[in-house]
XYZ file of C-alpha atoms in Angstrom:
381
model
C 54.119 118.240 117.281
C 53.431 115.950 114.186
C 54.997 116.566 110.970
C 53.458 116.023 107.628
C 56.804 113.907 106.750
C 56.180 111.666 109.687
C 54.093 108.907 108.302
C 57.173 107.995 106.096
C 59.177 107.557 108.233
C 58.966 103.916 108.572
C 59.802 103.304 105.000
C 62.386 105.639 105.340
C 63.635 103.547 108.212
C 63.148 100.162 106.565
C 64.611 101.438 103.349
C 67.942 99.096 101.859
C 71.319 101.086 101.767
C 70.966 101.261 97.515
C 68.047 103.922 98.045
C 67.987 105.317 100.700
C 70.712 108.578 99.417
C 67.191 108.592 96.727
C 64.444 109.011 99.551
C 67.034 111.513 101.137
C 66.970 113.895 97.247
C 63.541 113.253 97.044
C 62.479 114.410 100.657
C 65.323 118.185 100.160
C 63.730 118.367 97.202
C 60.084 118.568 98.149
C 60.701 119.656 101.763
C 63.485 122.164 101.282
C 65.428 122.845 104.794
C 61.846 121.795 106.909
C 63.079 118.369 105.146
C 66.843 118.232 106.096
C 65.812 119.319 109.422
C 63.410 116.170 110.151
C 65.608 113.832 108.477
C 68.380 114.919 110.973
C 66.195 114.122 113.530
C 64.037 110.750 112.924
C 68.204 109.716 110.918
C 70.687 109.226 112.211
C 72.890 108.235 109.043
C 71.664 111.025 107.756
C 72.384 113.216 110.521
C 76.243 111.857 110.774
C 76.719 110.905 107.215
C 75.522 115.094 105.883
C 74.663 117.351 108.604
C 77.698 116.574 110.746
C 79.571 115.989 107.928
C 80.884 112.364 107.973
C 80.986 110.819 104.976
C 83.229 108.501 106.156
C 81.023 106.806 107.648
C 78.939 105.739 104.953
C 79.144 102.205 104.375
C 76.019 99.735 104.165
C 77.527 97.880 107.634
C 77.011 101.543 109.177
C 74.307 102.313 107.837
C 72.581 99.334 109.288
C 73.946 99.685 112.369
C 72.362 102.732 112.810
C 69.188 101.499 111.965
C 69.570 98.841 114.724
C 70.935 101.053 117.294
C 67.648 104.102 116.152
C 65.543 101.464 116.070
C 66.253 99.519 119.848
C 67.985 102.293 121.611
C 67.840 101.592 124.908
C 68.592 98.368 127.681
C 71.884 97.234 125.103
C 75.047 96.326 125.813
C 77.005 97.179 122.685
C 79.489 95.347 121.822
C 81.737 96.396 119.279
C 85.390 96.063 117.724
C 87.523 98.902 117.998
C 87.823 101.288 115.210
C 83.802 99.918 113.486
C 82.052 103.912 114.910
C 80.185 102.621 118.069
C 81.290 105.858 119.044
C 81.068 107.636 116.342
C 77.212 106.322 115.828
C 75.759 106.138 119.733
C 77.649 108.785 121.842
C 78.527 111.509 119.326
C 75.535 111.376 116.216
C 72.498 109.478 118.932
C 73.588 112.769 122.016
C 72.870 114.984 119.137
C 70.128 113.665 117.710
C 68.012 113.758 120.355
C 69.202 117.465 121.711
C 67.429 118.226 118.020
C 64.516 115.485 119.056
C 64.063 117.257 122.661
C 65.986 120.069 123.441
C 64.973 120.478 127.183
C 67.290 116.278 127.782
C 69.493 116.125 130.386
C 72.610 114.021 128.840
C 75.649 112.580 131.172
C 77.891 110.878 129.309
C 79.792 108.451 131.965
C 83.547 106.914 131.039
C 85.835 105.132 133.282
C 87.314 108.957 134.687
C 86.231 112.332 133.186
C 89.295 113.416 130.973
C 88.088 110.223 128.650
C 84.093 111.189 129.281
C 85.630 115.030 128.230
C 87.128 113.894 125.058
C 83.803 112.750 123.852
C 82.224 115.972 125.711
C 85.111 118.417 123.214
C 83.806 116.672 120.550
C 80.347 117.630 120.539
C 80.865 120.871 121.747
C 82.466 122.074 119.285
C 81.019 120.342 116.496
C 77.623 122.209 117.804
C 79.606 125.770 117.597
C 81.541 125.381 113.830
C 79.234 123.476 112.324
C 77.198 126.168 111.032
C 74.534 124.878 108.259
C 72.930 122.628 111.533
C 72.753 125.468 113.121
C 71.318 127.505 111.044
C 68.736 124.513 110.399
C 67.364 124.433 113.858
C 68.260 128.146 115.187
C 65.134 127.624 118.083
C 67.529 124.695 119.576
C 71.535 125.874 118.601
C 72.692 128.881 119.121
C 74.848 131.206 116.561
C 77.470 132.520 118.979
C 77.359 129.493 122.053
C 80.338 130.488 123.519
C 78.941 133.927 123.580
C 75.072 133.986 124.150
C 74.411 130.169 126.235
C 74.241 130.564 130.280
C 76.663 127.138 130.270
C 79.088 126.240 127.295
C 82.036 124.454 128.639
C 84.064 120.829 128.393
C 84.248 120.866 132.133
C 80.044 122.078 133.452
C 78.183 121.061 129.996
C 76.688 122.790 127.660
C 73.081 124.021 127.051
C 71.083 125.142 124.568
C 67.766 127.256 124.099
C 65.408 125.672 126.182
C 62.391 126.512 127.797
C 63.437 124.193 131.015
C 64.889 124.991 134.260
C 66.717 121.886 134.835
C 69.695 122.100 136.940
C 71.481 119.686 134.857
C 73.078 120.514 131.753
C 71.564 119.481 128.326
C 75.173 117.044 127.924
C 77.253 117.146 130.796
C 80.665 114.223 130.831
C 81.578 112.602 134.036
C 84.493 110.147 135.401
C 82.534 106.841 137.212
C 85.332 106.220 139.437
C 86.890 109.912 139.962
C 83.972 112.310 141.044
C 80.231 110.982 139.988
C 77.458 113.967 139.815
C 75.912 114.570 143.202
C 71.989 115.562 143.295
C 72.061 114.880 139.399
C 68.605 113.567 137.528
C 69.552 112.781 133.623
C 66.892 111.495 130.801
C 69.513 110.034 129.914
C 72.781 108.243 130.586
C 75.131 107.461 127.903
C 78.347 105.149 129.447
C 81.275 104.694 127.450
C 84.965 103.343 127.551
C 83.543 102.492 131.298
C 85.900 99.564 131.483
C 89.413 100.141 129.884
C 92.905 99.031 130.260
C 93.634 100.290 133.554
C 90.129 98.810 134.864
C 90.869 95.408 134.426
C 94.627 94.688 136.044
C 93.285 93.729 139.790
C 89.919 92.088 140.959
C 89.680 95.330 143.683
C 90.040 97.529 140.044
C 87.024 95.430 138.421
C 84.791 95.577 141.573
C 85.506 99.380 141.929
C 84.273 99.649 138.568
C 81.493 97.813 138.678
C 80.071 99.495 141.958
C 80.725 102.797 140.312
C 78.579 101.824 137.756
C 75.904 100.993 139.640
C 75.916 103.294 141.818
C 75.431 105.234 138.775
C 72.093 104.275 138.056
C 70.779 106.930 141.009
C 71.459 109.667 139.123
C 69.050 108.657 135.967
C 65.389 110.619 135.823
C 62.300 108.404 135.147
C 60.237 109.553 131.812
C 56.527 109.338 131.530
C 56.760 105.287 131.230
C 58.428 105.528 134.529
C 61.701 103.819 133.225
C 65.045 105.637 133.036
C 67.246 105.370 130.006
C 70.766 104.297 129.325
C 73.193 103.354 126.735
C 75.707 101.007 126.857
C 79.042 100.879 124.407
C 82.342 99.433 125.311
C 84.968 96.946 124.284
C 86.211 94.051 125.694
C 89.061 93.881 127.864
C 88.630 91.048 129.925
C 86.478 88.088 130.495
C 86.128 89.612 134.377
C 85.763 93.141 133.554
C 82.536 94.840 134.625
C 80.923 94.487 131.184
C 80.974 90.667 131.954
C 79.003 91.286 135.453
C 76.618 93.158 133.519
C 76.351 90.157 130.719
C 76.428 87.360 133.570
C 73.672 88.499 135.984
C 71.475 89.711 132.490
C 71.301 93.045 133.435
C 71.632 94.047 129.994
C 71.219 92.440 126.118
C 74.089 92.432 124.467
C 74.723 93.469 120.630
C 78.415 92.050 119.046
C 79.845 92.756 116.782
C 83.490 91.894 116.185
C 85.627 92.287 113.395
C 84.786 89.227 111.166
C 81.369 88.209 110.340
C 81.968 84.951 112.503
C 83.823 85.979 115.138
C 87.403 84.203 114.061
C 90.455 85.091 113.618
C 89.941 83.438 110.144
C 87.161 85.224 108.817
C 85.593 87.485 106.466
C 85.858 91.031 107.880
C 82.778 93.731 108.303
C 84.105 96.561 107.898
C 87.815 96.695 107.872
C 89.817 95.606 104.455
C 91.011 92.651 103.943
C 94.276 94.723 103.886
C 93.509 97.022 107.481
C 93.040 93.085 108.794
C 95.499 91.640 107.841
C 97.235 93.957 109.327
C 95.553 94.143 112.727
C 96.602 90.308 113.019
C 99.785 91.005 113.761
C 98.948 92.180 116.976
C 99.368 89.824 120.078
C 96.380 87.817 119.758
C 95.141 88.582 123.493
C 94.282 92.294 122.126
C 93.202 90.699 118.624
C 90.392 88.549 120.538
C 89.190 90.758 123.054
C 89.443 94.552 121.410
C 88.484 92.836 117.917
C 86.789 89.665 117.874
C 84.871 90.951 121.531
C 86.176 87.396 122.900
C 89.409 87.857 125.420
C 89.527 83.829 125.163
C 89.572 84.037 121.506
C 93.593 84.633 121.730
C 94.712 81.965 124.299
C 96.338 79.956 122.622
C 95.668 76.467 124.694
C 91.951 77.620 126.195
C 91.235 74.181 128.198
C 87.380 72.876 126.965
C 85.630 71.144 129.723
C 84.345 68.765 127.106
C 87.840 66.620 127.192
C 87.543 65.363 129.848
C 87.002 61.881 130.559
C 86.684 60.065 134.038
C 87.890 56.820 134.584
C 88.173 54.543 137.715
C 90.934 53.272 137.398
C 94.966 54.921 136.210
C 97.905 53.548 134.767
C 100.253 52.735 137.215
C 103.104 54.063 135.857
C 102.730 57.703 135.463
C 104.873 61.155 134.975
C 103.271 63.456 137.261
C 103.818 67.338 137.745
C 102.825 70.019 140.128
C 101.527 73.321 138.853
C 100.936 76.454 141.360
C 99.714 79.613 140.533
C 99.793 81.807 143.551
C 97.187 84.440 145.264
C 99.262 87.141 146.172
C 96.954 87.335 149.572
C 93.854 86.539 151.258
C 92.095 89.544 151.232
C 88.597 90.436 150.094
C 88.920 90.218 146.657
C 92.197 88.754 146.007
C 92.080 85.889 143.466
C 92.055 82.227 144.315
C 95.510 80.100 144.708
C 95.542 76.929 142.329
C 97.316 74.066 142.633
C 96.683 71.185 140.191
C 98.436 67.579 140.285
C 98.954 66.286 136.184
C 100.101 62.584 134.944
C 100.501 61.515 131.944
C 101.197 58.003 130.718
C 103.405 56.342 128.197
C 100.588 56.685 125.066
C 100.934 60.920 126.267
C 97.446 61.053 127.739
C 96.678 63.775 130.897
C 95.223 62.648 134.279
C 94.248 65.579 136.495
C 94.691 63.755 139.939
C 94.650 65.954 142.521
C 94.665 69.748 143.804
C 93.600 72.701 145.027
C 90.910 75.687 144.826
C 91.465 78.661 147.804
C 92.015 81.294 148.777
C 95.680 80.420 151.060
C 98.036 83.358 152.845
C 101.905 81.755 152.848
C 102.264 79.497 155.337
C 98.999 77.199 153.556
C 100.469 77.464 150.610
C 103.244 76.210 151.478
C 102.046 73.418 153.364
C 99.565 72.274 150.975
C 102.515 72.573 148.119
C 104.686 70.265 150.971
C 101.467 67.322 151.579
C 101.112 66.847 148.239
C 104.766 66.080 146.594
C 104.623 64.136 150.124
C 101.773 62.228 148.543
C 102.201 61.927 145.019
C 105.740 60.519 145.832
C 104.673 58.042 147.403
C 101.978 56.642 144.618
């Protein structure tokens, strides 16, 4: 149903942070509770900071992120630094806003495992139980006593608000990708939050399992009237070989990446954290800061080789000091990594030469034979 304030929405969305509170007060003054309800449905920043009682999010950088994800919610992979409110803005406030817009919506929150997803579920469930103000603004959608009156209201089975549909899916449910996805269920909106964790990138097999589980969950979407399925993706990097890298390499989603600093470097200016907080973060292991805060796992590598450094020579110096370096893989089975052998030479001027090597899947005997043959050859040279 069209609302009298709908024509005002573009101006509200385009308002600078310095002016938005004045606009809210104007709407509240002239529209009363109806205006507050309209703001909750149409302004996620208002919903989060005012109706969901999160004044800690009253920040211009977070305001810009709210406006961005509201304008373009679907088809993006949001990779933001830790502690930068991505789950608060997208999973928590975003899911609640979707319910307030359409109480017949069905939402599934997917995380790597069910316990992670249920933490997000618990936050939403408890908010809708305890927040009397939002219950009063949306009495046609939210229960005053949901644990007593709702047909389904638990972290395990999901929650159901006041709705006119008889969908078998709950209004919001929580599921793990790799430890038990639902069957015979189709959701109008799937929210993927923390699909990749430190435990999902330890081995190639774990990465492949997570990636395949993510792909399988695509069948749990429900197509809208436009024929498209809606999904939001929220996460933080752990490795360049993780599921997020697969998504980016295949171009399946558009990346929306926000590191902790303005230019994504250790020396950059923090975009949200204070200078003091960022200084403390930088005392952590560099690899962790690079992945979790800069969204660039390679940034923490002290000696990252750049292909631009390579130059090709037809003749090598007559005298070289030669090393053979080996990084063996544990097996040849599918999904295992490659065994790498590199022969390097250094001349009197300290210049390095890549002389020889292998990169294959090898068994134990083959690894020994290759290394032995490399040594024999370069001892003769």
